Tab-separated table of C-alpha atoms in Angstrom:
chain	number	residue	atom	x	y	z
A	1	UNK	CA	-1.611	-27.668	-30.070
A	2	UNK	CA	-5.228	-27.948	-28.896
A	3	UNK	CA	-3.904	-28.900	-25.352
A	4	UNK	CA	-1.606	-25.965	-24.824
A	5	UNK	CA	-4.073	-23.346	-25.230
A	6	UNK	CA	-6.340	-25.196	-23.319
A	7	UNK	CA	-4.083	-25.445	-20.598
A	8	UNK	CA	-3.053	-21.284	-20.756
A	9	UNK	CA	-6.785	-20.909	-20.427
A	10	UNK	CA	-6.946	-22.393	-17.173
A	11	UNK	CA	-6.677	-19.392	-14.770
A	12	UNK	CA	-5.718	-21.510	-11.459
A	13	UNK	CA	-2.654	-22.838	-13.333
A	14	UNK	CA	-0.954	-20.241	-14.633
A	15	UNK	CA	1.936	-18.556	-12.070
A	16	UNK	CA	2.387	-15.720	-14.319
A	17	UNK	CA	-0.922	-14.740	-13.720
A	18	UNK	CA	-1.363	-15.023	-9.377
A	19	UNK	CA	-1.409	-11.748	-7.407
A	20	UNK	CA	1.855	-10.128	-5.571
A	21	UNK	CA	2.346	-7.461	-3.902
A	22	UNK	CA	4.023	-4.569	-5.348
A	23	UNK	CA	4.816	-1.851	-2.873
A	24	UNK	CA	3.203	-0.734	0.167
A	25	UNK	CA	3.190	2.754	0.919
A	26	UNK	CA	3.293	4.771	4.551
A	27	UNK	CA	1.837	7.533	4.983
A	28	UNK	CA	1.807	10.017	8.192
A	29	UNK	CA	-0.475	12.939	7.383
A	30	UNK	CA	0.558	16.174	9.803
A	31	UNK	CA	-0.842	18.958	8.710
A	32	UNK	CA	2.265	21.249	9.980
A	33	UNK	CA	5.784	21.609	9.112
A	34	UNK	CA	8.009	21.696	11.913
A	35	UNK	CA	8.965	19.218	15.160
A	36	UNK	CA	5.652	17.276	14.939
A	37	UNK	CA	6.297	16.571	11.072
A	38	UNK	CA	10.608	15.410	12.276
A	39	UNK	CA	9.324	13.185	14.838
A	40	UNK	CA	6.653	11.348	12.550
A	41	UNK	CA	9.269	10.655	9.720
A	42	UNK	CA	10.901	9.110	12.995
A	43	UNK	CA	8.523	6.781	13.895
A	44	UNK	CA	8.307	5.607	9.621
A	45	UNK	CA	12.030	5.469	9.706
A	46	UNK	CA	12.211	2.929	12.810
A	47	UNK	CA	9.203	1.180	11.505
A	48	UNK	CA	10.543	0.597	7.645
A	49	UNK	CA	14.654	1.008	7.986
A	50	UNK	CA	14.248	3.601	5.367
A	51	UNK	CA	14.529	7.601	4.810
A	52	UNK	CA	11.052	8.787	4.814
A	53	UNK	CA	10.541	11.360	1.753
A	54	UNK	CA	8.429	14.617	2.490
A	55	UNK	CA	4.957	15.628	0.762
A	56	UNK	CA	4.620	19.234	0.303
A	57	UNK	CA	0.753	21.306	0.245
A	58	UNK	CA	-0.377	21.781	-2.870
A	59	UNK	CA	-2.049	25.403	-2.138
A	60	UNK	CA	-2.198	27.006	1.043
A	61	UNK	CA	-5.796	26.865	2.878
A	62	UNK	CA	-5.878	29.459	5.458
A	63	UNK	CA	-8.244	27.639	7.629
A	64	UNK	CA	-6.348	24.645	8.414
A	65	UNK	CA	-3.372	26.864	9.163
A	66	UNK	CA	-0.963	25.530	6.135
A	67	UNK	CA	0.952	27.218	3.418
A	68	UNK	CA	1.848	25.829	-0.631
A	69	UNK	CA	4.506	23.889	-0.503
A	70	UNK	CA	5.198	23.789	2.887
A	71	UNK	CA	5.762	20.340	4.291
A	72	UNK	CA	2.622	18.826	5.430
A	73	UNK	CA	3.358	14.874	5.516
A	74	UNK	CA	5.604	12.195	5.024
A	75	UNK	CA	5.842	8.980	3.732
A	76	UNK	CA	7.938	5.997	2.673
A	77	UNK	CA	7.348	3.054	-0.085
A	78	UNK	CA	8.443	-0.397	0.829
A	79	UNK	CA	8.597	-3.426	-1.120
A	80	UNK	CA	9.500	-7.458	-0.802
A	81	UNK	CA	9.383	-9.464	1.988
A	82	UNK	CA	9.641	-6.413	4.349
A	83	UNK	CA	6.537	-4.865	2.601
A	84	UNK	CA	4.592	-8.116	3.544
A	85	UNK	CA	5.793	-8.188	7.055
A	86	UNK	CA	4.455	-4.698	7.855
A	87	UNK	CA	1.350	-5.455	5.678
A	88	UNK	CA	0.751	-8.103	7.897
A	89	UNK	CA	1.600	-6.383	11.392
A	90	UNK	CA	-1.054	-3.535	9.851
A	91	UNK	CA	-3.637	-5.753	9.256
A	92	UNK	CA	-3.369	-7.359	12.752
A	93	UNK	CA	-4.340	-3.951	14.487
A	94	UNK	CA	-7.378	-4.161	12.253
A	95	UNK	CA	-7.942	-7.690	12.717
A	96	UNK	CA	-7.599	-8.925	9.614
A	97	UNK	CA	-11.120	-6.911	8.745
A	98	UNK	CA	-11.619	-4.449	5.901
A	99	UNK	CA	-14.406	-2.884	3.971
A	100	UNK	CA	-15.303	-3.195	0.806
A	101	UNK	CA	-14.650	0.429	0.195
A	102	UNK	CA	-11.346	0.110	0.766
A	103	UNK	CA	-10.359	-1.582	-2.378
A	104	UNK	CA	-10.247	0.703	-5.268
A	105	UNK	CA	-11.449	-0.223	-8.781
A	106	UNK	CA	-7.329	-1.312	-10.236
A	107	UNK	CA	-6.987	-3.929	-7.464
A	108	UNK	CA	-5.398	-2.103	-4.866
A	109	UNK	CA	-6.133	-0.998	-1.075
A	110	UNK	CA	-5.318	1.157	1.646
A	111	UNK	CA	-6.838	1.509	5.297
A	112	UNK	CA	-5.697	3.728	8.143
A	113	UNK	CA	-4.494	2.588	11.906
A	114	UNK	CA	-4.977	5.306	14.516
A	115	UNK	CA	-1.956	4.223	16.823
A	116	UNK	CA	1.762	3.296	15.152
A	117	UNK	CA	2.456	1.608	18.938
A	118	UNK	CA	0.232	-0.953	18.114
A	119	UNK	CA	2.435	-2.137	15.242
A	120	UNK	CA	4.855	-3.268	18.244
A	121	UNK	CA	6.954	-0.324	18.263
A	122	UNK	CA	7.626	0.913	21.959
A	123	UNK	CA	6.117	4.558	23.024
A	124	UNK	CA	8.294	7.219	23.763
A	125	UNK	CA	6.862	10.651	25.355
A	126	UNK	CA	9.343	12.526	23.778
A	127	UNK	CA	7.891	11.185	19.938
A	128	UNK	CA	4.120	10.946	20.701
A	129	UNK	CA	1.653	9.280	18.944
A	130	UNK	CA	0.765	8.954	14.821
A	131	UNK	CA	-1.995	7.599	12.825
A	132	UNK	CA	-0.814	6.678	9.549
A	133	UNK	CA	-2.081	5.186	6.543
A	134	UNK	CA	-1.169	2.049	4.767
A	135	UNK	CA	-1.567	1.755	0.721
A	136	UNK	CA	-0.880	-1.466	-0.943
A	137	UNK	CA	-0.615	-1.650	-4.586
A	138	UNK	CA	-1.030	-5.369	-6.386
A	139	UNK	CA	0.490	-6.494	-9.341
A	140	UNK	CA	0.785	-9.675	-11.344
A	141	UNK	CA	3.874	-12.474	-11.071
A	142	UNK	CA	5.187	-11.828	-14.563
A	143	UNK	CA	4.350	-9.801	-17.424
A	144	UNK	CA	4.343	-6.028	-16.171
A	145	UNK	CA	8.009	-5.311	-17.834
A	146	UNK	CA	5.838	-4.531	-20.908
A	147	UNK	CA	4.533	-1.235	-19.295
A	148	UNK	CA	7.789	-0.045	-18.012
A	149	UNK	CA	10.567	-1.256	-20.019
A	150	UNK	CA	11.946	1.797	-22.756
A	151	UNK	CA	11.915	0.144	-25.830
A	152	UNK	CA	8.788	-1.416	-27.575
A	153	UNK	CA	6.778	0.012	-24.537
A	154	UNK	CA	3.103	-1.101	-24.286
A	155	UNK	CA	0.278	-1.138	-21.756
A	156	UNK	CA	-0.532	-4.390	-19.367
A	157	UNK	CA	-3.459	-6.199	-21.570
A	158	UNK	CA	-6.740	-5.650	-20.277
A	159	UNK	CA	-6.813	-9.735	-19.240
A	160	UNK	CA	-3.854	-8.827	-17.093
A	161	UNK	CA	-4.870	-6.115	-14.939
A	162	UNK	CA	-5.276	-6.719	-11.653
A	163	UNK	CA	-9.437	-6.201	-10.786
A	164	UNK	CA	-11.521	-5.567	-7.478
A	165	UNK	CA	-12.663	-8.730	-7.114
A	166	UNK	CA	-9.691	-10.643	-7.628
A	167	UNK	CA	-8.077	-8.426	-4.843
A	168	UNK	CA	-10.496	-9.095	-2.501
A	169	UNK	CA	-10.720	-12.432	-3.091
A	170	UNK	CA	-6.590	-12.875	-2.967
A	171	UNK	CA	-6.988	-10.463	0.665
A	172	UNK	CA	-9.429	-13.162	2.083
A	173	UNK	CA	-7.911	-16.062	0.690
A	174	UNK	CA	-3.783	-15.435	1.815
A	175	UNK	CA	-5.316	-13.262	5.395
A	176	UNK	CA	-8.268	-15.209	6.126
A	177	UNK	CA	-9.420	-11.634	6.416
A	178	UNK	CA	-13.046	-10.835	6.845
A	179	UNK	CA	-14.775	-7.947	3.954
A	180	UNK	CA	-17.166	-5.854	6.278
A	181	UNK	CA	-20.115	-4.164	3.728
């Protein structure tokens, strides 16, 4: 019995245990309601093949011109192999280069790309041009029903959460990225 836990122990064996992607999230930030706000859900809808969903302000703030729940933004979660595909056109504007700061303490990372024509998506005049923002959150292969499922619910074991390091370590590893201080 000795030998079985010995070989759970061993971190680079176990598949239930290596990093995946869970979602990656859009986002295209506006700041106004209106035609610029249409034509940027346009530009997430030919990137992802999905129906962008709209983020509304939380209070209005006179300066900036925007009103509560007026729409400000939209954005649009994608997951699987087409969440990896765009992941990896993002990160090709960027280089393959993050910071550190960019990864957030539960293992997961965003960073921001000023031009969505860069992602190989053909300009048009009549759209314009949008920055957006990419999020990626990580999980683990197996063992995450635990936190979601209805019955017997319980929360992912500290062992199991996904960290910083391991993150970064997965980004440079699978990307050959490069982490910038």
């Amino acid at each position: 019995a000795s030998q079985r836990w010995r070989a759970m122990g061993d971190e680079e064996k176990n598949v239930m245990k290596e990093l995946k992607i869970e979602k990656l999230i859009l986002n295209i930030s506006v700041g106004e309601s209106g035609d610029r706000l249409t034509r940027a859900s346009k530009v997430l809808e030919d990137l992802s093949g999905q129906q962008p969903v709209f983020s509304k302000a939380r209070y209005t703030v006179r300066t900036f011109g925007i009103r509560r729940n007026e729409k400000i933004a939209c954005h649009v979660t994608i997951r699987g192999e087409k969440a990896e595909e765009l992941l990896e056109r993002g990160l090709k504007v960027k280089e393959y280069e993050l910071r550190k700061a960019n990864f957030s303490d539960t293992g997961n990372f965003g960073f921001g790309i000023m031009e969505h024509i860069d992602l190989g998506l053909k300009y048009n005049p009549s759209t314009g041009i949008y920055g957006m923002d990419f999020y990626v959150v990580m999980k683990r292969a197996g063992g995450g029903r635990v936190a979601k499922r209805r019955a017997k619910r319980a929360k992912i074991g500290f062992q199991h959460k996904c960290t910083k390091q391991e993150t970064q370590a997965w980004f440079v590893d699978k990307y050959e990225g490069i982490l910038t201080k």
